[in-house]
PDB file of C-alpha atoms in Angstrom:
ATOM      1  CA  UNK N 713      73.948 103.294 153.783  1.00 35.00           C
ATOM      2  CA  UNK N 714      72.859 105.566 151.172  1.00 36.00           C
ATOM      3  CA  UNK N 715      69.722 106.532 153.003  1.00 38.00           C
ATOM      4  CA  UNK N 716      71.894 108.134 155.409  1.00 39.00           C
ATOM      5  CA  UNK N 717      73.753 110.346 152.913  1.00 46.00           C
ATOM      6  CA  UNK N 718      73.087 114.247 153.000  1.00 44.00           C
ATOM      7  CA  UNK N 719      70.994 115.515 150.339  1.00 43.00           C
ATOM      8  CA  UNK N 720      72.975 117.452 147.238  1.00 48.00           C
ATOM      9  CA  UNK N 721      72.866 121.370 148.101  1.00 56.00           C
ATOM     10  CA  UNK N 722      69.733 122.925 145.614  1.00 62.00           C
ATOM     11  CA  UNK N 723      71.829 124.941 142.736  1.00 70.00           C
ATOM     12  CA  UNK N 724      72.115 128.613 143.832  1.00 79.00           C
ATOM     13  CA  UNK N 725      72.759 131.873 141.060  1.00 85.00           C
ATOM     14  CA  UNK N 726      74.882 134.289 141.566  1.00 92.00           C
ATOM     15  CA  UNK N 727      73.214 137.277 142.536  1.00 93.00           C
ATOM     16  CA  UNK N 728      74.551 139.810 140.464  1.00 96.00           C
ATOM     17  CA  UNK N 729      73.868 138.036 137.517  1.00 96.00           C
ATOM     18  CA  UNK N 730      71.041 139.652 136.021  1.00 96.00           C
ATOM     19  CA  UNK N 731      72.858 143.338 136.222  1.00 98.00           C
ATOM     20  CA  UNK N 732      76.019 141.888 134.769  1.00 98.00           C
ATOM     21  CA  UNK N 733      74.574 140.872 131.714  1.00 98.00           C
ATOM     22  CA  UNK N 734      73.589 143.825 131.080  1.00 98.00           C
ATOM     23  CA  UNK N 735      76.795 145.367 131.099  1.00 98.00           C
ATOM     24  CA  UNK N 736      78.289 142.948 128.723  1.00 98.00           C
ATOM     25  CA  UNK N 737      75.839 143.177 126.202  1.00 98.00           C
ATOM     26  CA  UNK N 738      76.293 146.910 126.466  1.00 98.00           C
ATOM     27  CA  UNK N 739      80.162 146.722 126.256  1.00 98.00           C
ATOM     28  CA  UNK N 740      80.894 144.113 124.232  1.00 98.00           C
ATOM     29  CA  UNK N 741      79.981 142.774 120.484  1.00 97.00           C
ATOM     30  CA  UNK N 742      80.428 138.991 120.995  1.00 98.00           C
ATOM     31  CA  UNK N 743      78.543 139.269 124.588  1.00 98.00           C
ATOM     32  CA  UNK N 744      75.230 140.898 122.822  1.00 98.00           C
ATOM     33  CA  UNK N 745      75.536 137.589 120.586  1.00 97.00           C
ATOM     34  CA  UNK N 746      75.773 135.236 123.170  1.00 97.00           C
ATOM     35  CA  UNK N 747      73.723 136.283 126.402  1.00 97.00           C
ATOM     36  CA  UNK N 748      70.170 136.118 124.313  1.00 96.00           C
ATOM     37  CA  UNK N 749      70.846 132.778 122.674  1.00 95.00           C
ATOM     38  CA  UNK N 750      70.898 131.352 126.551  1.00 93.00           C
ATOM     39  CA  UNK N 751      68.321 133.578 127.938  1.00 89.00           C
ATOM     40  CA  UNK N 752      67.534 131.936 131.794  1.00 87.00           C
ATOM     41  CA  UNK N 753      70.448 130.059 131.764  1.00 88.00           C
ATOM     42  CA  UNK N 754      73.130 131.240 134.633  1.00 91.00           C
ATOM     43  CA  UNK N 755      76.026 129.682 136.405  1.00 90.00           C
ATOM     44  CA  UNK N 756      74.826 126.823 139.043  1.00 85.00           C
ATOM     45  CA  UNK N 757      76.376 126.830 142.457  1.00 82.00           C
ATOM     46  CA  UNK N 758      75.777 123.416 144.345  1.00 70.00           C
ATOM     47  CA  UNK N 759      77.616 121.866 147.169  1.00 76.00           C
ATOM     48  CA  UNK N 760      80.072 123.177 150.098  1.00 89.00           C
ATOM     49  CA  UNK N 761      83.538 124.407 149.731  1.00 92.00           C
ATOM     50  CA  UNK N 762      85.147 120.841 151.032  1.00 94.00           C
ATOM     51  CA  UNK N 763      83.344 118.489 148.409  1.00 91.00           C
ATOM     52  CA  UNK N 764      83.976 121.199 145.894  1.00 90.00           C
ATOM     53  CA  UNK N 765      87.650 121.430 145.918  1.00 94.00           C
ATOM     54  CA  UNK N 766      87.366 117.025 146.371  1.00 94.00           C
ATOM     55  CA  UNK N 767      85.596 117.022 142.845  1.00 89.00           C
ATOM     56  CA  UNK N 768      88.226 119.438 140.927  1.00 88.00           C
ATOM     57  CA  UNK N 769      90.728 116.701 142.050  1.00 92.00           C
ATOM     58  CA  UNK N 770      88.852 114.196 141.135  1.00 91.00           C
ATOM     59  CA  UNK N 771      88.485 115.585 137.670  1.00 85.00           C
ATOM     60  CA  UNK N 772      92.188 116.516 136.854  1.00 85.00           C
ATOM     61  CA  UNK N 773      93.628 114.958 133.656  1.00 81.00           C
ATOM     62  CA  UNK N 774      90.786 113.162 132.906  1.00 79.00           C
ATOM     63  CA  UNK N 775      87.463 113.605 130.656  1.00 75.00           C
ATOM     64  CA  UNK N 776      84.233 114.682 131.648  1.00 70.00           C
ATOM     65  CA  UNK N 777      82.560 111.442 132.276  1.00 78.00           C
ATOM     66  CA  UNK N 778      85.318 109.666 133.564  1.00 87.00           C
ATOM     67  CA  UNK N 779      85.400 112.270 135.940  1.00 86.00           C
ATOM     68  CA  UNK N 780      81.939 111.994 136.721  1.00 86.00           C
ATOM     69  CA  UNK N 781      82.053 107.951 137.206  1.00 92.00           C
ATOM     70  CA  UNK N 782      85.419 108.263 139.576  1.00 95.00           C
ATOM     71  CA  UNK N 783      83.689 110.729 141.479  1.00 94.00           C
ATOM     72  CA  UNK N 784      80.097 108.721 141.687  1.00 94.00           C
ATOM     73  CA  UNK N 785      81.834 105.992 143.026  1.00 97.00           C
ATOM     74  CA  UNK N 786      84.199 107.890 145.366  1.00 97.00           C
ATOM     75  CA  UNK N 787      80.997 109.710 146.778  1.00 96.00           C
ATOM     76  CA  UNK N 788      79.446 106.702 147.836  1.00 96.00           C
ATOM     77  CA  UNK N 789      81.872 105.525 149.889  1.00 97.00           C
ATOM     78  CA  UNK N 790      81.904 107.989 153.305  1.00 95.00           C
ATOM     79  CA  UNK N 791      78.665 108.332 155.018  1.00 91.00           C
ATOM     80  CA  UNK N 792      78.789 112.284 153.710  1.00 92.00           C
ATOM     81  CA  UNK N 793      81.176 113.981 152.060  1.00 94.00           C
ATOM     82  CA  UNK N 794      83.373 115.667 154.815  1.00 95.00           C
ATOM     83  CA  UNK N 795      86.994 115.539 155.597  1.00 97.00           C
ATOM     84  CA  UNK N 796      86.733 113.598 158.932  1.00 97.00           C
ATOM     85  CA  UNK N 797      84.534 110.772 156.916  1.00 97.00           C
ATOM     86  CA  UNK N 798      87.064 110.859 153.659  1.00 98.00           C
ATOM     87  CA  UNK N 799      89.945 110.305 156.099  1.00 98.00           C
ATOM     88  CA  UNK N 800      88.054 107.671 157.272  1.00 97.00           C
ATOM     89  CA  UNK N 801      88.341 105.686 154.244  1.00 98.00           C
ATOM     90  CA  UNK N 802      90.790 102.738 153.481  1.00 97.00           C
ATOM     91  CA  UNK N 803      93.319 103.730 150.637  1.00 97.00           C
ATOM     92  CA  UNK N 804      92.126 100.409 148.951  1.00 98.00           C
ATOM     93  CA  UNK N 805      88.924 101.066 148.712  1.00 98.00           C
ATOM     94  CA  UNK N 806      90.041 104.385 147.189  1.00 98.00           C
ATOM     95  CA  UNK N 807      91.681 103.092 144.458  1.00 98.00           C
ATOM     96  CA  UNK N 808      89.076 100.596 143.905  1.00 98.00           C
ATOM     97  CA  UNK N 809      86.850 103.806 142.779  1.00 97.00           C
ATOM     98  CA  UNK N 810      89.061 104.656 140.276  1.00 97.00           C
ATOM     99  CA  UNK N 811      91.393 107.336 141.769  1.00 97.00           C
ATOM    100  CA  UNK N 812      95.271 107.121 141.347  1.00 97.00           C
ATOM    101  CA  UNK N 813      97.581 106.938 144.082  1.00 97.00           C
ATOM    102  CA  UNK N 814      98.343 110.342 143.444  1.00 96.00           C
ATOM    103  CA  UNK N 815      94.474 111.635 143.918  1.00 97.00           C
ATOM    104  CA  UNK N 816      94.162 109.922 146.625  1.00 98.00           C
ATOM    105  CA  UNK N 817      97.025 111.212 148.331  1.00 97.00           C
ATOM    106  CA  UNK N 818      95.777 114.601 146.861  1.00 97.00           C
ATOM    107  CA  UNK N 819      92.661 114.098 148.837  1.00 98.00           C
ATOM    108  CA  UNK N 820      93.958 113.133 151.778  1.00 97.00           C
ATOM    109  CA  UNK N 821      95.726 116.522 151.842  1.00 96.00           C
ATOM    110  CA  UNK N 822      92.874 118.742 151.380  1.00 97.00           C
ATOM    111  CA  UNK N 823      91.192 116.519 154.295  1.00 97.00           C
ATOM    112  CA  UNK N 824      93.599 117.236 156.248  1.00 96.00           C
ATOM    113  CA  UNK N 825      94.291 120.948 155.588  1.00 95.00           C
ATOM    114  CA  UNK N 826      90.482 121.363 156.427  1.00 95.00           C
ATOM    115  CA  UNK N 827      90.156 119.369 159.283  1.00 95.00           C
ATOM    116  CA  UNK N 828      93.227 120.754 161.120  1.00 94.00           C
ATOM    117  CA  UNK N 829      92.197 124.373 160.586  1.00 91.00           C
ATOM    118  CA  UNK N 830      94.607 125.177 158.086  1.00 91.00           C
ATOM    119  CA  UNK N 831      92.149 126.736 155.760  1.00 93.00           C
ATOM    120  CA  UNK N 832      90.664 130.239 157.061  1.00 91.00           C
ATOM    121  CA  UNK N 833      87.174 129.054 155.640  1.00 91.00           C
ATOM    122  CA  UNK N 834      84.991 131.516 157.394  1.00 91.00           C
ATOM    123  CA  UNK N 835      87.115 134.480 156.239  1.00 94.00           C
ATOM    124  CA  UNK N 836      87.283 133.448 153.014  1.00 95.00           C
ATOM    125  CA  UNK N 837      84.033 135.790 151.727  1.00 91.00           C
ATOM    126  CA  UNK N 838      86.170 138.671 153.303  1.00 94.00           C
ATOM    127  CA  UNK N 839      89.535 138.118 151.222  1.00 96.00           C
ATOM    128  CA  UNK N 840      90.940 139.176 148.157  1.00 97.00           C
ATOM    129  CA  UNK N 841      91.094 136.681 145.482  1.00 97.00           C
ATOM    130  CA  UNK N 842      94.605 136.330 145.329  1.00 97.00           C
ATOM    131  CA  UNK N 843      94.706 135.500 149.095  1.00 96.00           C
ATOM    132  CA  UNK N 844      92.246 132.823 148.529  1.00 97.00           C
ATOM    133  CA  UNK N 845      94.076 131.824 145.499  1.00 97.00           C
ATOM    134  CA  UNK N 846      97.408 131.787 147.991  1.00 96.00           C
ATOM    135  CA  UNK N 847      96.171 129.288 150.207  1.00 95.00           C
ATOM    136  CA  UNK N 848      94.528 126.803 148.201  1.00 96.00           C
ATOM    137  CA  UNK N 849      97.563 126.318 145.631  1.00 96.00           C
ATOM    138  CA  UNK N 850      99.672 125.268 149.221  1.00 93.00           C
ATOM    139  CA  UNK N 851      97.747 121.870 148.628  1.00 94.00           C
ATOM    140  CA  UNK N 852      98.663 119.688 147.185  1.00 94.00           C
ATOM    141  CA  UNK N 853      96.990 119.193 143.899  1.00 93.00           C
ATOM    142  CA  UNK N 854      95.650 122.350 143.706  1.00 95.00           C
ATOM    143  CA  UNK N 855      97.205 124.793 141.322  1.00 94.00           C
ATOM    144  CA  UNK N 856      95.768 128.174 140.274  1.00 95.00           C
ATOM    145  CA  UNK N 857      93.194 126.749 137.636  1.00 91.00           C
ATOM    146  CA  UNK N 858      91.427 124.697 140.352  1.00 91.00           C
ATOM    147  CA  UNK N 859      91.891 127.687 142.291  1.00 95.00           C
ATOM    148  CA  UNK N 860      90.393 130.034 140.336  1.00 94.00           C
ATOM    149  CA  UNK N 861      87.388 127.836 139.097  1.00 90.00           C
ATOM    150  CA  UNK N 862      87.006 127.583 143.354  1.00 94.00           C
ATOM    151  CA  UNK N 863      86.294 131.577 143.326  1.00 95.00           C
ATOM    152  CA  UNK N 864      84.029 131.329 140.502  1.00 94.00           C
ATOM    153  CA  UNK N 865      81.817 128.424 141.100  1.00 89.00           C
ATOM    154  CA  UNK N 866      82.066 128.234 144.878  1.00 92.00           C
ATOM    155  CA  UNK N 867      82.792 132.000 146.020  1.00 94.00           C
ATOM    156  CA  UNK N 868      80.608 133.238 143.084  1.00 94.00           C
ATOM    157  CA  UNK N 869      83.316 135.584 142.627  1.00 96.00           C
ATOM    158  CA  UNK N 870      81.941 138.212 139.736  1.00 97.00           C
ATOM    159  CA  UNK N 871      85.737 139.251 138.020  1.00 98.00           C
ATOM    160  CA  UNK N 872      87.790 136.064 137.771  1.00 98.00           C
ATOM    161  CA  UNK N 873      89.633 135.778 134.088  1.00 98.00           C
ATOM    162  CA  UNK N 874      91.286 132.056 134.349  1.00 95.00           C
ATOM    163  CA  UNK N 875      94.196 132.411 131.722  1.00 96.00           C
ATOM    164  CA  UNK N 876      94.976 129.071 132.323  1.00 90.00           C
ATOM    165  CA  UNK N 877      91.536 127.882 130.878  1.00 89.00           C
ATOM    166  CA  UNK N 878      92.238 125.645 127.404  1.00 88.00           C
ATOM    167  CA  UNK N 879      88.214 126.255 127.111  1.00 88.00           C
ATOM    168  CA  UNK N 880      88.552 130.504 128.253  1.00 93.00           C
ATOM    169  CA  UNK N 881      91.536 130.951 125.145  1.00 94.00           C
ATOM    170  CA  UNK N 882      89.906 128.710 122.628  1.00 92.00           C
ATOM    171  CA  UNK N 883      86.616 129.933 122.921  1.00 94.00           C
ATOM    172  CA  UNK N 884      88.395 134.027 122.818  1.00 97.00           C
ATOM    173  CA  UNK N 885      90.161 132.614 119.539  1.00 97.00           C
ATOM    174  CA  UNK N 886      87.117 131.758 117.652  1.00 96.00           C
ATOM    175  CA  UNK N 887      84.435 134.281 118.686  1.00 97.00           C
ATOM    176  CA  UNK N 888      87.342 137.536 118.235  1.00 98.00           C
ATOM    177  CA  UNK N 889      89.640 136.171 116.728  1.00 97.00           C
ATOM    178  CA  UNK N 890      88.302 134.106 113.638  1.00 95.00           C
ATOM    179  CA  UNK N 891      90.093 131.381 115.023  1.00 95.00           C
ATOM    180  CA  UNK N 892      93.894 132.559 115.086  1.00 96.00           C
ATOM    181  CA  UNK N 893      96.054 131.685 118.153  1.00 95.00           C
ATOM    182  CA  UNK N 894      95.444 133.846 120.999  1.00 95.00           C
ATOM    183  CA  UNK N 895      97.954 135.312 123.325  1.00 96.00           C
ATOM    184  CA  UNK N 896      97.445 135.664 127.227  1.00 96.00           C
ATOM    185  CA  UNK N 897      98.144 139.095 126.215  1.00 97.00           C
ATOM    186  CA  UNK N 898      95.585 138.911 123.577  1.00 97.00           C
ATOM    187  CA  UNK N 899      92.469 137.476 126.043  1.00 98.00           C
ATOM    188  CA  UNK N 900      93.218 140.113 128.445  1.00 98.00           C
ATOM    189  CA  UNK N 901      92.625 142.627 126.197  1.00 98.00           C
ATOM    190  CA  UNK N 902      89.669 141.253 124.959  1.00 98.00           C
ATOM    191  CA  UNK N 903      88.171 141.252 129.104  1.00 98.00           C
ATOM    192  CA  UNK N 904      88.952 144.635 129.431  1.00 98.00           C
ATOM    193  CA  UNK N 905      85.514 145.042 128.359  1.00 98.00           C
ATOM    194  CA  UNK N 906      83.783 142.824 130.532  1.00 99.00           C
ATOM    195  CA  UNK N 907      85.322 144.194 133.414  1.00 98.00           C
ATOM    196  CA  UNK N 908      84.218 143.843 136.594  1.00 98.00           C
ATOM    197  CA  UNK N 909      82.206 141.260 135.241  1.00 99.00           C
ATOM    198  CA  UNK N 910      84.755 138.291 134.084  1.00 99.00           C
ATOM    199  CA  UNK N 911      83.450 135.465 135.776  1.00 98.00           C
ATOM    200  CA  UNK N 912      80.139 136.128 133.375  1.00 98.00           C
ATOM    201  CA  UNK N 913      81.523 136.334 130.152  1.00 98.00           C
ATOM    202  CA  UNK N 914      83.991 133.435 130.784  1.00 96.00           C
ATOM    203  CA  UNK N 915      81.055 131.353 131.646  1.00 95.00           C
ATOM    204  CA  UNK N 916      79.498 132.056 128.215  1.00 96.00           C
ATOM    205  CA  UNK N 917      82.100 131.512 126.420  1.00 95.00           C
ATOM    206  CA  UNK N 918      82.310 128.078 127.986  1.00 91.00           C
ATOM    207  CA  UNK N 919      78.532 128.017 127.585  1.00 91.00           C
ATOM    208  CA  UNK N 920      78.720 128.237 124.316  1.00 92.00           C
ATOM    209  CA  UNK N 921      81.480 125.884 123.083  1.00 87.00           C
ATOM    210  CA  UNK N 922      79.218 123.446 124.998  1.00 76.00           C
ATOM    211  CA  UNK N 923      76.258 121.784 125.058  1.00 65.00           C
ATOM    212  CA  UNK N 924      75.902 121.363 128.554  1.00 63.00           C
ATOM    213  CA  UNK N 925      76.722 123.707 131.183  1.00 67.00           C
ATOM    214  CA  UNK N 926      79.671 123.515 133.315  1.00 66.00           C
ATOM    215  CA  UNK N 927      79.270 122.620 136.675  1.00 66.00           C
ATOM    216  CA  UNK N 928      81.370 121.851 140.067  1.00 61.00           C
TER     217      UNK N 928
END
């Protein structure tokens, strides 16, 4: 059965990347820090828009490598990871992977919106943002977060500033603000600078707040 399974889409970087960074190390103080300290490091895109948005469900509420055992063993059960193979698949052998009854009805949803043509896929590279972000929160189990990290690590989209990010505020609160609570207000203040380049600095400030880099 495995031998059958697609191969994992090779990692692709954003193509702007290169001319971003040097913007924000031109604009901004904590940016000249970072960028050199991961010199050839850049956000990884891997894997289609369907499996993407499966994963982020997968992942909600739960740690890292939880997330990354649910979703092994949830991978392994269609043939390939598409939503006429997931809606394939027996609810009990579902839950026997790990996912709640709430995931799995989450899934099912997002099957179903892309099988049945709901989603305007093709158009997507065409759309605003907040048109993307529009039709993806009208599933269930996708709120703007998921949304948003859709746009940035699917879409490659260059000047996303998640707001909702725990990760985005904490890592604004120690590198600007010594530390001190930060305000929505606050953290867009602080991207003014690294305007229309966002999606870059937020993913050093993940970057550096972790050892690893993060991936969807």
């Amino acid at each position: 059965m495995a031998a059958s399974k697609k191969p994992l889409t090779a990692p692709v970087e954003p193509a702007y990347w290169a001319e971003a960074c040097k913007h924000l190390v031109k604009k901004d103080r904590v940016m000249k820090r970072l960028i050199p300290q991961f010199e050839g490091a850049a956000l990884q895109v891997r894997g289609d828009a369907f499996s993407t948005l499966a994963r982020s469900i997968v992942g909600q509420q739960i740690s890292v490598q939880a997330a990354q055992t649910v979703w092994d063993r949830f991978a392994a059960l269609p043939r390939s990871m598409t939503p006429g193979a997931v809606l394939k698949l027996k609810v009990d052998d579902m839950r026997a992977a790990g996912l709640s009854a709430r995931k799995v009805d989450y899934l099912v949803d997002l099957a179903l919106h892309f099988a049945g043509g709901k989603l305007h896929v093709k158009d997507w590279e065409g759309m605003e943002d907040e048109a993307i972000i529009a039709e993806l929160v009208a599933i269930r189990g996708i709120g703007r977060w998921t949304a948003e990290m859709f746009l940035i690590f699917h879409l490659m989209r260059p000047n996303v500033l998640p707001l909702d990010d725990v990760g985005l505020i904490n890592g604004i609160s120690q590198h600007y603000f010594s530390g001190d609570p930060v305000s929505r207000s606050d953290a867009r203040e602080v991207a003014e600078a690294w305007k229309p380049w966002c999606s870059v600095a937020t993913w050093y400030i993940w970057r550096s707040l972790a050892p690893l880099p993060v991936d969807y």
